[in-house]
Amino acid sequence: MLLHLQTWSEVEAYLRRSTGIIMPIGSTEQHGPNGLIGTDAICAEVVGRSLGERVQALVAPTIAVGMAQHHLAFAGSMTLRPSTLIAVVRDMVASLAKHGFRRFYFVNGHGGNVATVTAAFSEIYAEASLGPGSNSPGIRCRLRNWWESEAVKRLSRETFGNAEGSHATPSEVSLTWHAHPEAVRHMKMEPEIAPMGEFADAADYRRAFPDGRIGSNPDLASPEMGARLLEATVGDLARDYADWMSRG
Ligand code: NI
């Protein structure tokens, strides 16, 4: 149930039965030697849409560019500054809240978004807390990283072990290959498992992680695994969403 494929009167009818909406948010950034630039946006969108089907909730347009300044030393990567992303999240939530949406369930595809989106939620809540006060029910926002579902973590650990890593992971690459089988490309990674470590700005990141990966071997990815990971995360998120919506 995609917001952009509804009419305004259908959205009005939806709001009579639910005030919840799923907000996919990803990133447009390098994902190692064989991962797509759009990996995080594709994952958030695929998971968000499947979840919407499962729980019969509307799904907003994907926020496809996130906070990814540390990837800018690799061609094709894009970022919003933290302050810009906060403004985007605030304005999208405020627009939908004007019509009566109250529960904003962000399905996130990119670890680098977490701090900024959480700060955006604090801005939204601060506005309510500092305002004159009213009897209207408040806005609630929740952020869930699709790869942190318990079922996904179990499956990733069993299948990829210590080759999962934390960027350009075989799990996220699998999910994009499930969504886009034409994008499958296997190649030998050198070293097989990328180094782990810290980073600051984009130049520092590229020095530490020359091919873009962190701690992973995405050559282990497969479309079949992507299908299993999708099923795993949607199961967990559907329970989480239903539980959240059932609370007053
Ligand atoms: Ni990613």
PDB file of C-alpha atoms and ligand atoms in Angstrom:
ATOM      1  CA  MET A   1       0.000   0.000   0.000  1.00  0.00           C
ATOM      2  CA  LEU A   2       2.075   2.838  -1.302  1.00  0.00           C
ATOM      3  CA  LEU A   3       1.130   6.398  -0.445  1.00  0.00           C
ATOM      4  CA  HIS A   4       2.073   7.686  -3.869  1.00  0.00           C
ATOM      5  CA  LEU A   5      -0.262   5.204  -5.572  1.00  0.00           C
ATOM      6  CA  GLN A   6      -3.327   6.289  -3.566  1.00  0.00           C
ATOM      7  CA  THR A   7      -5.757   9.114  -4.208  1.00  0.00           C
ATOM      8  CA  TRP A   8      -6.343  11.763  -1.539  1.00  0.00           C
ATOM      9  CA  SER A   9      -9.782  10.333  -0.781  1.00  0.00           C
ATOM     10  CA  GLU A  10      -8.284   6.855  -0.289  1.00  0.00           C
ATOM     11  CA  VAL A  11      -5.782   8.330   2.184  1.00  0.00           C
ATOM     12  CA  GLU A  12      -8.658  10.018   4.011  1.00  0.00           C
ATOM     13  CA  ALA A  13     -10.451   6.670   4.242  1.00  0.00           C
ATOM     14  CA  TYR A  14      -7.257   4.962   5.501  1.00  0.00           C
ATOM     15  CA  LEU A  15      -6.896   7.574   8.251  1.00  0.00           C
ATOM     16  CA  ARG A  16     -10.313   6.600   9.590  1.00  0.00           C
ATOM     17  CA  ARG A  17      -8.938   3.151  10.443  1.00  0.00           C
ATOM     18  CA  SER A  18      -5.237   3.861  11.147  1.00  0.00           C
ATOM     19  CA  THR A  19      -2.905   6.769  11.911  1.00  0.00           C
ATOM     20  CA  GLY A  20       0.252   4.719  11.277  1.00  0.00           C
ATOM     21  CA  ILE A  21       2.582   5.036   8.309  1.00  0.00           C
ATOM     22  CA  ILE A  22       5.823   3.280   7.359  1.00  0.00           C
ATOM     23  CA  MET A  23       8.698   5.585   6.381  1.00  0.00           C
ATOM     24  CA  PRO A  24      11.550   3.800   4.536  1.00  0.00           C
ATOM     25  CA  ILE A  25      14.867   5.646   4.832  1.00  0.00           C
ATOM     26  CA  GLY A  26      18.124   4.579   3.201  1.00  0.00           C
ATOM     27  CA  SER A  27      21.237   6.039   1.667  1.00  0.00           C
ATOM     28  CA  THR A  28      22.961   6.453  -1.700  1.00  0.00           C
ATOM     29  CA  GLU A  29      26.606   5.481  -1.166  1.00  0.00           C
ATOM     30  CA  GLN A  30      29.338   3.091  -2.221  1.00  0.00           C
ATOM     31  CA  HIS A  31      28.953  -0.518  -1.058  1.00  0.00           C
ATOM     32  CA  GLY A  32      32.298  -2.087  -1.856  1.00  0.00           C
ATOM     33  CA  PRO A  33      33.484  -3.759  -5.066  1.00  0.00           C
ATOM     34  CA  ASN A  34      30.259  -5.602  -5.967  1.00  0.00           C
ATOM     35  CA  GLY A  35      27.545  -3.802  -3.973  1.00  0.00           C
ATOM     36  CA  LEU A  36      25.191  -1.272  -5.536  1.00  0.00           C
ATOM     37  CA  ILE A  37      25.348   2.457  -4.720  1.00  0.00           C
ATOM     38  CA  GLY A  38      21.656   2.252  -3.853  1.00  0.00           C
ATOM     39  CA  THR A  39      21.998  -0.738  -1.503  1.00  0.00           C
ATOM     40  CA  ASP A  40      20.675   0.941   1.646  1.00  0.00           C
ATOM     41  CA  ALA A  41      17.790   2.694  -0.112  1.00  0.00           C
ATOM     42  CA  ILE A  42      16.835  -0.513  -1.948  1.00  0.00           C
ATOM     43  CA  CYS A  43      16.894  -2.538   1.286  1.00  0.00           C
ATOM     44  CA  ALA A  44      14.792   0.010   3.205  1.00  0.00           C
ATOM     45  CA  GLU A  45      12.294   0.206   0.363  1.00  0.00           C
ATOM     46  CA  VAL A  46      11.954  -3.540  -0.162  1.00  0.00           C
ATOM     47  CA  VAL A  47      11.562  -4.197   3.567  1.00  0.00           C
ATOM     48  CA  GLY A  48       9.224  -1.215   4.045  1.00  0.00           C
ATOM     49  CA  ARG A  49       6.954  -2.257   1.192  1.00  0.00           C
ATOM     50  CA  SER A  50       6.796  -5.910   2.284  1.00  0.00           C
ATOM     51  CA  LEU A  51       6.047  -4.812   5.822  1.00  0.00           C
ATOM     52  CA  GLY A  52       3.293  -2.511   4.549  1.00  0.00           C
ATOM     53  CA  GLU A  53       1.692  -5.450   2.742  1.00  0.00           C
ATOM     54  CA  ARG A  54       1.997  -7.667   5.816  1.00  0.00           C
ATOM     55  CA  VAL A  55       0.429  -5.209   8.284  1.00  0.00           C
ATOM     56  CA  GLN A  56      -1.830  -3.411   5.785  1.00  0.00           C
ATOM     57  CA  ALA A  57      -0.209  -0.043   6.435  1.00  0.00           C
ATOM     58  CA  LEU A  58       0.545   2.817   4.088  1.00  0.00           C
ATOM     59  CA  VAL A  59       4.166   3.252   3.026  1.00  0.00           C
ATOM     60  CA  ALA A  60       5.567   6.745   2.379  1.00  0.00           C
ATOM     61  CA  PRO A  61       8.039   7.511  -0.431  1.00  0.00           C
ATOM     62  CA  THR A  62      11.547   6.300   0.427  1.00  0.00           C
ATOM     63  CA  ILE A  63      14.043   8.863   1.691  1.00  0.00           C
ATOM     64  CA  ALA A  64      16.791   7.583  -0.603  1.00  0.00           C
ATOM     65  CA  VAL A  65      19.651   9.916   0.332  1.00  0.00           C
ATOM     66  CA  GLY A  66      20.873   9.837   3.925  1.00  0.00           C
ATOM     67  CA  MET A  67      23.759  10.953   6.111  1.00  0.00           C
ATOM     68  CA  ALA A  68      26.763   9.372   4.401  1.00  0.00           C
ATOM     69  CA  GLN A  69      29.517  12.003   4.427  1.00  0.00           C
ATOM     70  CA  HIS A  70      32.124   9.336   5.227  1.00  0.00           C
ATOM     71  CA  HIS A  71      31.552   7.639   1.844  1.00  0.00           C
ATOM     72  CA  LEU A  72      32.153  10.727  -0.308  1.00  0.00           C
ATOM     73  CA  ALA A  73      35.681   9.676  -1.346  1.00  0.00           C
ATOM     74  CA  PHE A  74      34.023   6.988  -3.529  1.00  0.00           C
ATOM     75  CA  ALA A  75      32.367   7.933  -6.832  1.00  0.00           C
ATOM     76  CA  GLY A  76      28.592   8.109  -6.876  1.00  0.00           C
ATOM     77  CA  SER A  77      28.099   8.531  -3.139  1.00  0.00           C
ATOM     78  CA  MET A  78      25.775  11.311  -1.979  1.00  0.00           C
ATOM     79  CA  THR A  79      25.037  12.770   1.428  1.00  0.00           C
ATOM     80  CA  LEU A  80      22.698  15.113   3.202  1.00  0.00           C
ATOM     81  CA  ARG A  81      24.318  17.060   6.012  1.00  0.00           C
ATOM     82  CA  PRO A  82      22.918  16.030   9.393  1.00  0.00           C
ATOM     83  CA  SER A  83      21.112  19.395   9.641  1.00  0.00           C
ATOM     84  CA  THR A  84      19.553  18.877   6.182  1.00  0.00           C
ATOM     85  CA  LEU A  85      18.381  15.345   6.962  1.00  0.00           C
ATOM     86  CA  ILE A  86      16.861  16.552  10.239  1.00  0.00           C
ATOM     87  CA  ALA A  87      14.944  19.200   8.262  1.00  0.00           C
ATOM     88  CA  VAL A  88      13.766  16.598   5.704  1.00  0.00           C
ATOM     89  CA  VAL A  89      12.497  14.225   8.403  1.00  0.00           C
ATOM     90  CA  ARG A  90      10.788  17.049  10.327  1.00  0.00           C
ATOM     91  CA  ASP A  91       9.031  18.406   7.234  1.00  0.00           C
ATOM     92  CA  MET A  92       7.890  14.996   6.004  1.00  0.00           C
ATOM     93  CA  VAL A  93       6.483  14.105   9.432  1.00  0.00           C
ATOM     94  CA  ALA A  94       4.855  17.543   9.839  1.00  0.00           C
ATOM     95  CA  SER A  95       3.209  17.275   6.393  1.00  0.00           C
ATOM     96  CA  LEU A  96       1.677  13.912   7.165  1.00  0.00           C
ATOM     97  CA  ALA A  97       0.773  14.887  10.740  1.00  0.00           C
ATOM     98  CA  LYS A  98      -1.282  17.754   9.332  1.00  0.00           C
ATOM     99  CA  HIS A  99      -3.623  15.147   7.807  1.00  0.00           C
ATOM    100  CA  GLY A 100      -3.901  13.087  10.983  1.00  0.00           C
ATOM    101  CA  PHE A 101      -1.020  10.602  10.814  1.00  0.00           C
ATOM    102  CA  ARG A 102       0.410  10.075  14.308  1.00  0.00           C
ATOM    103  CA  ARG A 103       2.652   6.988  14.262  1.00  0.00           C
ATOM    104  CA  PHE A 104       5.732   7.211  12.061  1.00  0.00           C
ATOM    105  CA  TYR A 105       7.552   3.893  11.725  1.00  0.00           C
ATOM    106  CA  PHE A 106      10.928   4.456  10.083  1.00  0.00           C
ATOM    107  CA  VAL A 107      12.437   1.366   8.445  1.00  0.00           C
ATOM    108  CA  ASN A 108      16.122   2.214   8.161  1.00  0.00           C
ATOM    109  CA  GLY A 109      18.698   0.773   5.764  1.00  0.00           C
ATOM    110  CA  HIS A 110      21.805   2.706   6.860  1.00  0.00           C
ATOM    111  CA  GLY A 111      23.624   2.779  10.197  1.00  0.00           C
ATOM    112  CA  GLY A 112      24.942   6.283   9.468  1.00  0.00           C
ATOM    113  CA  ASN A 113      21.366   7.642   9.630  1.00  0.00           C
ATOM    114  CA  VAL A 114      20.668   6.531  13.186  1.00  0.00           C
ATOM    115  CA  ALA A 115      22.144   9.457  15.151  1.00  0.00           C
ATOM    116  CA  THR A 116      20.652  12.066  12.818  1.00  0.00           C
ATOM    117  CA  VAL A 117      17.166  10.548  12.575  1.00  0.00           C
ATOM    118  CA  THR A 118      17.088  10.108  16.346  1.00  0.00           C
ATOM    119  CA  ALA A 119      18.015  13.804  16.666  1.00  0.00           C
ATOM    120  CA  ALA A 120      15.171  14.655  14.266  1.00  0.00           C
ATOM    121  CA  PHE A 121      12.754  12.764  16.538  1.00  0.00           C
ATOM    122  CA  SER A 122      14.032  14.822  19.486  1.00  0.00           C
ATOM    123  CA  GLU A 123      13.389  18.033  17.505  1.00  0.00           C
ATOM    124  CA  ILE A 124       9.839  16.868  16.761  1.00  0.00           C
ATOM    125  CA  TYR A 125       9.181  15.990  20.398  1.00  0.00           C
ATOM    126  CA  ALA A 126      10.815  19.238  21.621  1.00  0.00           C
ATOM    127  CA  GLU A 127       8.412  21.215  19.461  1.00  0.00           C
ATOM    128  CA  ALA A 128       5.478  19.480  21.138  1.00  0.00           C
ATOM    129  CA  SER A 129       6.943  19.795  24.621  1.00  0.00           C
ATOM    130  CA  LEU A 130       7.804  23.488  24.270  1.00  0.00           C
ATOM    131  CA  GLY A 131       4.488  24.358  22.619  1.00  0.00           C
ATOM    132  CA  PRO A 132       1.387  25.695  24.341  1.00  0.00           C
ATOM    133  CA  GLY A 133       0.004  22.198  24.901  1.00  0.00           C
ATOM    134  CA  SER A 134      -3.198  20.762  23.537  1.00  0.00           C
ATOM    135  CA  ASN A 135      -5.492  17.781  23.901  1.00  0.00           C
ATOM    136  CA  SER A 136      -4.598  16.397  20.480  1.00  0.00           C
ATOM    137  CA  PRO A 137      -2.838  13.036  20.596  1.00  0.00           C
ATOM    138  CA  GLY A 138       0.908  13.376  20.203  1.00  0.00           C
ATOM    139  CA  ILE A 139       3.163  12.255  17.408  1.00  0.00           C
ATOM    140  CA  ARG A 140       5.205   9.115  17.995  1.00  0.00           C
ATOM    141  CA  CYS A 141       8.222   8.084  15.916  1.00  0.00           C
ATOM    142  CA  ARG A 142      10.089   4.798  15.931  1.00  0.00           C
ATOM    143  CA  LEU A 143      13.290   3.837  14.109  1.00  0.00           C
ATOM    144  CA  ARG A 144      14.078   0.210  13.303  1.00  0.00           C
ATOM    145  CA  ASN A 145      17.171  -1.033  11.477  1.00  0.00           C
ATOM    146  CA  TRP A 146      16.070  -3.946   9.295  1.00  0.00           C
ATOM    147  CA  TRP A 147      19.340  -5.856   9.882  1.00  0.00           C
ATOM    148  CA  GLU A 148      18.957  -5.739  13.659  1.00  0.00           C
ATOM    149  CA  SER A 149      15.889  -7.972  13.737  1.00  0.00           C
ATOM    150  CA  GLU A 150      16.668 -10.983  15.956  1.00  0.00           C
ATOM    151  CA  ALA A 151      15.778 -13.402  13.171  1.00  0.00           C
ATOM    152  CA  VAL A 152      18.064 -11.591  10.724  1.00  0.00           C
ATOM    153  CA  LYS A 153      20.976 -11.523  13.157  1.00  0.00           C
ATOM    154  CA  ARG A 154      20.602 -15.259  13.768  1.00  0.00           C
ATOM    155  CA  LEU A 155      20.424 -16.073  10.060  1.00  0.00           C
ATOM    156  CA  SER A 156      23.367 -13.793   9.175  1.00  0.00           C
ATOM    157  CA  ARG A 157      25.506 -15.262  11.935  1.00  0.00           C
ATOM    158  CA  GLU A 158      24.722 -18.863  10.931  1.00  0.00           C
ATOM    159  CA  THR A 159      25.323 -18.224   7.239  1.00  0.00           C
ATOM    160  CA  PHE A 160      28.144 -15.672   7.084  1.00  0.00           C
ATOM    161  CA  GLY A 161      29.820 -15.865  10.509  1.00  0.00           C
ATOM    162  CA  ASN A 162      32.634 -13.347  10.870  1.00  0.00           C
ATOM    163  CA  ALA A 163      32.425 -12.417   7.156  1.00  0.00           C
ATOM    164  CA  GLU A 164      29.253 -10.401   7.826  1.00  0.00           C
ATOM    165  CA  GLY A 165      31.221  -7.295   8.893  1.00  0.00           C
ATOM    166  CA  SER A 166      29.532  -3.927   9.163  1.00  0.00           C
ATOM    167  CA  HIS A 167      29.597  -2.298   5.732  1.00  0.00           C
ATOM    168  CA  ALA A 168      28.908  -3.823   2.312  1.00  0.00           C
ATOM    169  CA  THR A 169      27.777  -6.888   4.224  1.00  0.00           C
ATOM    170  CA  PRO A 170      26.823 -10.126   2.456  1.00  0.00           C
ATOM    171  CA  SER A 171      23.373  -9.759   4.075  1.00  0.00           C
ATOM    172  CA  GLU A 172      22.545  -6.374   2.581  1.00  0.00           C
ATOM    173  CA  VAL A 173      24.059  -7.314  -0.768  1.00  0.00           C
ATOM    174  CA  SER A 174      21.926 -10.506  -0.726  1.00  0.00           C
ATOM    175  CA  LEU A 175      18.782  -8.468  -0.155  1.00  0.00           C
ATOM    176  CA  THR A 176      19.548  -6.162  -3.107  1.00  0.00           C
ATOM    177  CA  TRP A 177      20.261  -9.178  -5.332  1.00  0.00           C
ATOM    178  CA  HIS A 178      16.924 -10.682  -4.340  1.00  0.00           C
ATOM    179  CA  ALA A 179      15.245  -7.402  -5.375  1.00  0.00           C
ATOM    180  CA  HIS A 180      17.417  -6.985  -8.502  1.00  0.00           C
ATOM    181  CA  PRO A 181      18.691 -10.369  -9.733  1.00  0.00           C
ATOM    182  CA  GLU A 182      20.211  -8.616 -12.762  1.00  0.00           C
ATOM    183  CA  ALA A 183      22.705  -6.956 -10.365  1.00  0.00           C
ATOM    184  CA  VAL A 184      24.349 -10.197  -9.191  1.00  0.00           C
ATOM    185  CA  ARG A 185      28.110 -10.048  -9.708  1.00  0.00           C
ATOM    186  CA  HIS A 186      30.602 -12.294  -7.997  1.00  0.00           C
ATOM    187  CA  MET A 187      34.260 -11.381  -7.626  1.00  0.00           C
ATOM    188  CA  LYS A 188      37.229 -12.381  -5.528  1.00  0.00           C
ATOM    189  CA  MET A 189      37.733 -10.018  -2.601  1.00  0.00           C
ATOM    190  CA  GLU A 190      41.263  -8.974  -1.619  1.00  0.00           C
ATOM    191  CA  PRO A 191      41.693  -9.475   1.302  1.00  0.00           C
ATOM    192  CA  GLU A 192      38.882 -11.994   1.565  1.00  0.00           C
ATOM    193  CA  ILE A 193      37.528 -10.338   4.715  1.00  0.00           C
ATOM    194  CA  ALA A 194      37.962  -6.558   4.902  1.00  0.00           C
ATOM    195  CA  PRO A 195      39.552  -4.849   7.941  1.00  0.00           C
ATOM    196  CA  MET A 196      37.498  -3.451  10.825  1.00  0.00           C
ATOM    197  CA  GLY A 197      38.141  -0.115  12.512  1.00  0.00           C
ATOM    198  CA  GLU A 198      37.108   3.461  13.067  1.00  0.00           C
ATOM    199  CA  PHE A 199      36.793   6.394  10.656  1.00  0.00           C
ATOM    200  CA  ALA A 200      36.078  10.131  10.718  1.00  0.00           C
ATOM    201  CA  ASP A 201      35.738  12.003   7.418  1.00  0.00           C
ATOM    202  CA  ALA A 202      35.645  10.683   3.850  1.00  0.00           C
ATOM    203  CA  ALA A 203      39.424  10.804   3.233  1.00  0.00           C
ATOM    204  CA  ASP A 204      40.059   8.982   6.493  1.00  0.00           C
ATOM    205  CA  TYR A 205      37.505   6.309   5.571  1.00  0.00           C
ATOM    206  CA  ARG A 206      39.085   5.647   2.183  1.00  0.00           C
ATOM    207  CA  ARG A 207      42.563   5.411   3.724  1.00  0.00           C
ATOM    208  CA  ALA A 208      41.353   2.826   6.256  1.00  0.00           C
ATOM    209  CA  PHE A 209      39.031   0.887   3.907  1.00  0.00           C
ATOM    210  CA  PRO A 210      40.450   1.219   0.372  1.00  0.00           C
ATOM    211  CA  ASP A 211      37.799  -0.867  -1.437  1.00  0.00           C
ATOM    212  CA  GLY A 212      34.919   0.471   0.658  1.00  0.00           C
ATOM    213  CA  ARG A 213      34.103  -2.632   2.730  1.00  0.00           C
ATOM    214  CA  ILE A 214      34.333  -2.853   6.526  1.00  0.00           C
ATOM    215  CA  GLY A 215      34.890  -6.317   7.979  1.00  0.00           C
ATOM    216  CA  SER A 216      32.860  -8.125   5.314  1.00  0.00           C
ATOM    217  CA  ASN A 217      33.045 -10.536   2.385  1.00  0.00           C
ATOM    218  CA  PRO A 218      30.088  -9.661   0.150  1.00  0.00           C
ATOM    219  CA  ASP A 219      31.110 -12.296  -2.410  1.00  0.00           C
ATOM    220  CA  LEU A 220      29.228 -14.734  -0.134  1.00  0.00           C
ATOM    221  CA  ALA A 221      25.925 -13.000  -0.971  1.00  0.00           C
ATOM    222  CA  SER A 222      23.128 -14.744  -2.882  1.00  0.00           C
ATOM    223  CA  PRO A 223      19.608 -13.816  -4.021  1.00  0.00           C
ATOM    224  CA  GLU A 224      18.240 -16.896  -2.189  1.00  0.00           C
ATOM    225  CA  MET A 225      19.696 -15.627   1.081  1.00  0.00           C
ATOM    226  CA  GLY A 226      18.171 -12.238   0.318  1.00  0.00           C
ATOM    227  CA  ALA A 227      14.705 -13.801   0.148  1.00  0.00           C
ATOM    228  CA  ARG A 228      15.229 -15.524   3.499  1.00  0.00           C
ATOM    229  CA  LEU A 229      16.507 -12.339   5.145  1.00  0.00           C
ATOM    230  CA  LEU A 230      13.512 -10.394   3.844  1.00  0.00           C
ATOM    231  CA  GLU A 231      11.094 -12.930   5.279  1.00  0.00           C
ATOM    232  CA  ALA A 232      12.991 -12.921   8.598  1.00  0.00           C
ATOM    233  CA  THR A 233      13.018  -9.151   9.073  1.00  0.00           C
ATOM    234  CA  VAL A 234       9.431  -8.605   7.913  1.00  0.00           C
ATOM    235  CA  GLY A 235       8.226 -11.220  10.432  1.00  0.00           C
ATOM    236  CA  ASP A 236       9.972  -9.464  13.312  1.00  0.00           C
ATOM    237  CA  LEU A 237       9.049  -5.947  12.211  1.00  0.00           C
ATOM    238  CA  ALA A 238       5.390  -6.880  11.661  1.00  0.00           C
ATOM    239  CA  ARG A 239       5.107  -8.036  15.274  1.00  0.00           C
ATOM    240  CA  ASP A 240       6.883  -4.905  16.461  1.00  0.00           C
ATOM    241  CA  TYR A 241       4.654  -2.610  14.385  1.00  0.00           C
ATOM    242  CA  ALA A 242       1.434  -4.313  15.484  1.00  0.00           C
ATOM    243  CA  ASP A 243       2.469  -4.160  19.127  1.00  0.00           C
ATOM    244  CA  TRP A 244       3.347  -0.459  18.816  1.00  0.00           C
ATOM    245  CA  MET A 245       0.096   0.421  17.073  1.00  0.00           C
ATOM    246  CA  SER A 246      -1.968  -1.427  19.679  1.00  0.00           C
ATOM    247  CA  ARG A 247      -0.665   0.835  22.462  1.00  0.00           C
ATOM    248  CA  GLY A 248      -2.713   3.922  23.296  1.00  0.00           C
TER     249      GLY A 248
HETATM  250 NI    NI B   1      24.601  -0.418   3.718  1.00  0.00          NI
END
